[in-house]
Amino acid sequence: MDVSGSARAVVLVMHRRGGTMHIRAACKNDIEGIAKVHVDSWQETYKGIIPDQFLESLTYESREKGWKELVADPSQDILVVENNEGKIVGFVSGAIQEDKRPLVGELKAIYLLKKDCGKGIGRQFVRVLFSRLKAKGCETIYVEVLAENDACRFYEKLNAKWHATTSIAIAGKLLRLYVYKWESADLKI
C-alpha cells in the first residue's frame, strides 16, 4: 500500500444515483477523513448500545493518532471510498494474521456514514478487501461484531457463518461479541 500521502490509485469506481464513488487504497492524506468517519459512524451506529458518555468522548484528534500508525503500517490493508466531491464517506480495514497457518485474515473495521449505507458500498468494500487478502494467500477471514449491531445481518447476507460468541467491555459495559468467519469457498462475494 502506498502511504506517501498522494496515492490516488482507484481500485473500483461505483456509479450510483447521486454520483460516483471511488474505492482506493488509503494514504496519509486520508487520515483526517478516516478519523471523522470513524467517530461519526460510531456515534450513529452504537447509540443505545455503547454508553453515551463514551461515544460523546470520542474525538477526531484521538482517532487521527491511531489511524496515522495504521495507515503507515504495511501489514494493514485500508481502503477508503470517496464521493464525487473527493470527500471520504467510508473505510474498511483488514490484515492477515501472519503467525497463523494456513493464513487467516481479519476484517478489522468497516464504517460508512449512515447516509451512504444501503448503496452497495459495503458489499464492494468487502469484495475488494477479500480479493486483496486472498491474493496474499488468505484462506479464512474473521470479523468480530457487537451482537446488537445491525451489521450482523450484513455479514450473514455476505455468506459469513457464525463461529463463536465472546464478550468485550466498553466503558464499563459488558457487551456480547459475535465472531463470524468466511472459509475459502465463502469468499466469493
Short mmCIF file of C-alpha atoms in Angstrom, two decimals:
data_model
loop_
_atom_site.label_atom_id
_atom_site.label_comp_id
_atom_site.label_asym_id
_atom_site.label_seq_id
_atom_site.Cartn_x
_atom_site.Cartn_y
_atom_site.Cartn_z
CA MET A 1 0.00 0.00 0.00
CA ASP A 2 1.39 3.41 -0.93
CA VAL A 3 1.16 5.61 2.15
CA SER A 4 3.13 8.51 0.70
CA GLY A 5 0.22 10.84 1.09
CA SER A 6 -0.62 11.36 -2.53
CA ALA A 7 -1.72 7.90 -3.62
CA ARG A 8 -4.95 8.09 -5.56
CA ALA A 9 -4.93 4.78 -7.44
CA VAL A 10 -8.59 3.89 -7.76
CA VAL A 11 -9.39 0.23 -7.17
CA LEU A 12 -13.08 0.40 -8.08
CA VAL A 13 -15.45 3.03 -9.46
CA MET A 14 -19.11 2.75 -8.50
CA HIS A 15 -21.79 4.72 -10.33
CA ARG A 16 -24.81 5.32 -8.13
CA ARG A 17 -27.78 7.63 -8.24
CA GLY A 18 -26.49 10.89 -6.91
CA GLY A 19 -22.92 10.43 -8.05
CA THR A 20 -19.85 8.34 -8.47
CA MET A 21 -17.95 6.65 -5.65
CA HIS A 22 -14.27 5.73 -5.84
CA ILE A 23 -12.76 2.96 -3.70
CA ARG A 24 -8.99 3.14 -3.35
CA ALA A 25 -6.11 2.38 -1.00
CA ALA A 26 -5.77 4.81 1.88
CA CYS A 27 -2.82 7.18 2.15
CA LYS A 28 -1.65 9.56 4.87
CA ASN A 29 -3.66 12.43 3.38
CA ASP A 30 -6.80 10.43 4.20
CA ILE A 31 -6.21 10.17 7.95
CA GLU A 32 -8.37 13.17 8.86
CA GLY A 33 -11.28 11.89 6.73
CA ILE A 34 -10.98 8.34 8.08
CA ALA A 35 -10.98 9.64 11.67
CA LYS A 36 -14.06 11.77 11.01
CA VAL A 37 -15.99 8.84 9.51
CA HIS A 38 -14.80 6.60 12.37
CA VAL A 39 -16.09 8.92 15.10
CA ASP A 40 -19.30 9.95 13.31
CA SER A 41 -20.23 6.39 12.35
CA TRP A 42 -19.54 5.08 15.87
CA GLN A 43 -21.80 7.78 17.30
CA GLU A 44 -24.55 6.88 14.78
CA THR A 45 -24.16 3.09 14.87
CA TYR A 46 -23.61 2.44 18.56
CA LYS A 47 -26.08 4.89 20.11
CA GLY A 48 -28.09 2.89 22.63
CA ILE A 49 -25.56 0.03 22.53
CA ILE A 50 -22.38 1.61 23.92
CA PRO A 51 -22.75 4.09 26.81
CA ASP A 52 -23.45 7.64 25.55
CA GLN A 53 -20.73 9.09 27.74
CA PHE A 54 -18.12 7.01 25.92
CA LEU A 55 -19.48 7.89 22.47
CA GLU A 56 -19.57 11.58 23.31
CA SER A 57 -15.94 11.45 24.47
CA LEU A 58 -14.67 10.27 21.07
CA THR A 59 -12.65 12.92 19.25
CA TYR A 60 -11.35 13.23 15.72
CA GLU A 61 -7.90 14.07 17.07
CA SER A 62 -7.59 10.89 19.13
CA ARG A 63 -8.70 8.74 16.19
CA GLU A 64 -6.29 10.54 13.86
CA LYS A 65 -3.39 9.43 16.06
CA GLY A 66 -4.42 5.78 15.85
CA TRP A 67 -5.07 5.90 12.12
CA LYS A 68 -1.74 7.60 11.46
CA GLU A 69 0.00 4.49 12.80
CA LEU A 70 -2.29 2.06 10.99
CA VAL A 71 -2.06 3.77 7.60
CA ALA A 72 1.74 3.76 7.88
CA ASP A 73 1.80 0.03 8.72
CA PRO A 74 2.36 -2.01 5.53
CA SER A 75 0.70 -5.08 7.07
CA GLN A 76 -2.64 -3.24 7.17
CA ASP A 77 -4.95 -3.18 4.16
CA ILE A 78 -7.01 0.01 4.39
CA LEU A 79 -9.36 1.25 1.70
CA VAL A 80 -11.45 4.41 1.56
CA VAL A 81 -14.44 5.40 -0.51
CA GLU A 82 -14.74 8.95 -1.80
CA ASN A 83 -17.81 10.64 -3.20
CA ASN A 84 -17.65 12.79 -6.35
CA GLU A 85 -16.52 15.79 -4.29
CA GLY A 86 -13.49 13.81 -3.08
CA LYS A 87 -14.87 13.53 0.47
CA ILE A 88 -14.23 10.28 2.34
CA VAL A 89 -17.56 8.71 3.32
CA GLY A 90 -16.33 5.30 4.45
CA PHE A 91 -13.41 2.99 5.04
CA VAL A 92 -12.59 -0.67 5.52
CA SER A 93 -9.50 -2.21 7.08
CA GLY A 94 -8.17 -5.71 7.27
CA ALA A 95 -4.97 -7.63 7.82
CA ILE A 96 -3.52 -11.10 7.74
CA GLN A 97 -2.51 -12.78 10.97
CA GLU A 98 0.98 -13.76 9.83
CA ASP A 99 1.50 -16.19 12.72
CA LYS A 100 -1.37 -18.46 11.61
CA ARG A 101 -1.06 -21.29 9.08
CA PRO A 102 -2.89 -21.53 6.82
CA LEU A 103 -3.05 -17.75 6.61
CA VAL A 104 -6.03 -16.21 8.40
CA GLY A 105 -7.36 -12.75 7.67
CA GLU A 106 -9.37 -10.34 9.72
CA LEU A 107 -11.88 -7.76 8.58
CA LYS A 108 -10.97 -5.29 11.32
CA ALA A 109 -13.34 -2.42 10.61
CA ILE A 110 -15.86 -1.28 8.04
CA TYR A 111 -17.66 2.01 8.54
CA LEU A 112 -19.79 4.21 6.35
CA LEU A 113 -21.66 7.37 7.14
CA LYS A 114 -25.29 6.42 7.72
CA LYS A 115 -26.48 8.42 4.71
CA ASP A 116 -24.28 6.28 2.46
CA CYS A 117 -25.45 2.90 3.79
CA GLY A 118 -27.66 0.71 1.62
CA LYS A 119 -25.98 1.77 -1.64
CA GLY A 120 -23.88 -1.37 -2.15
CA ILE A 121 -20.68 0.28 -0.94
CA GLY A 122 -20.20 -2.10 1.98
CA ARG A 123 -20.52 -5.15 -0.26
CA GLN A 124 -17.98 -3.69 -2.70
CA PHE A 125 -15.64 -2.82 0.17
CA VAL A 126 -15.74 -6.41 1.41
CA ARG A 127 -15.32 -7.79 -2.12
CA VAL A 128 -12.20 -5.67 -2.75
CA LEU A 129 -10.69 -6.35 0.68
CA PHE A 130 -11.25 -10.11 0.38
CA SER A 131 -9.71 -10.11 -3.09
CA ARG A 132 -6.60 -8.41 -1.69
CA LEU A 133 -6.35 -10.78 1.28
CA LYS A 134 -6.89 -13.84 -0.93
CA ALA A 135 -4.11 -12.62 -3.26
CA LYS A 136 -1.79 -12.77 -0.23
CA GLY A 137 -2.74 -16.41 0.40
CA CYS A 138 -5.52 -15.96 2.96
CA GLU A 139 -7.97 -18.87 3.14
CA THR A 140 -10.18 -17.86 6.08
CA ILE A 141 -11.35 -14.41 7.19
CA TYR A 142 -12.90 -13.48 10.53
CA VAL A 143 -14.82 -10.45 11.71
CA GLU A 144 -15.93 -9.55 15.24
CA VAL A 145 -19.13 -7.56 15.62
CA LEU A 146 -21.22 -6.44 18.56
CA ALA A 147 -24.27 -8.70 18.79
CA GLU A 148 -26.63 -5.70 18.89
CA ASN A 149 -25.11 -4.16 15.76
CA ASP A 150 -27.27 -4.34 12.63
CA ALA A 151 -24.09 -5.26 10.74
CA CYS A 152 -24.65 -8.88 11.83
CA ARG A 153 -27.33 -9.19 9.14
CA PHE A 154 -24.99 -7.56 6.61
CA TYR A 155 -22.28 -10.16 7.24
CA GLU A 156 -24.79 -13.01 7.12
CA LYS A 157 -26.02 -11.78 3.71
CA LEU A 158 -22.39 -11.97 2.58
CA ASN A 159 -22.17 -15.68 3.48
CA ALA A 160 -20.45 -15.21 6.83
CA LYS A 161 -21.03 -18.10 9.21
CA TRP A 162 -21.37 -17.63 12.96
CA HIS A 163 -18.24 -19.05 14.59
CA ALA A 164 -18.28 -18.04 18.27
CA THR A 165 -19.72 -15.71 20.87
CA THR A 166 -17.48 -13.84 23.26
CA SER A 167 -17.70 -10.55 25.13
CA ILE A 168 -15.95 -7.23 25.34
CA ALA A 169 -16.08 -4.49 27.97
CA ILE A 170 -16.50 -0.97 26.63
CA ALA A 171 -16.80 1.91 29.07
CA GLY A 172 -17.60 -0.50 31.89
CA LYS A 173 -20.42 -2.22 30.00
CA LEU A 174 -20.03 -5.89 29.10
CA LEU A 175 -21.23 -6.47 25.53
CA ARG A 176 -21.74 -9.68 23.55
CA LEU A 177 -19.47 -10.01 20.56
CA TYR A 178 -20.17 -12.38 17.67
CA VAL A 179 -17.33 -13.82 15.65
CA TYR A 180 -18.21 -14.65 12.05
CA LYS A 181 -15.97 -16.34 9.53
CA TRP A 182 -15.71 -16.95 5.84
CA GLU A 183 -13.93 -20.04 4.52
CA SER A 184 -12.30 -20.01 1.08
CA ALA A 185 -15.50 -21.13 -0.68
CA ASP A 186 -17.49 -18.36 1.04
CA LEU A 187 -15.06 -15.63 -0.03
CA LYS A 188 -16.76 -15.30 -3.42
CA ILE A 189 -18.95 -12.34 -2.63
#
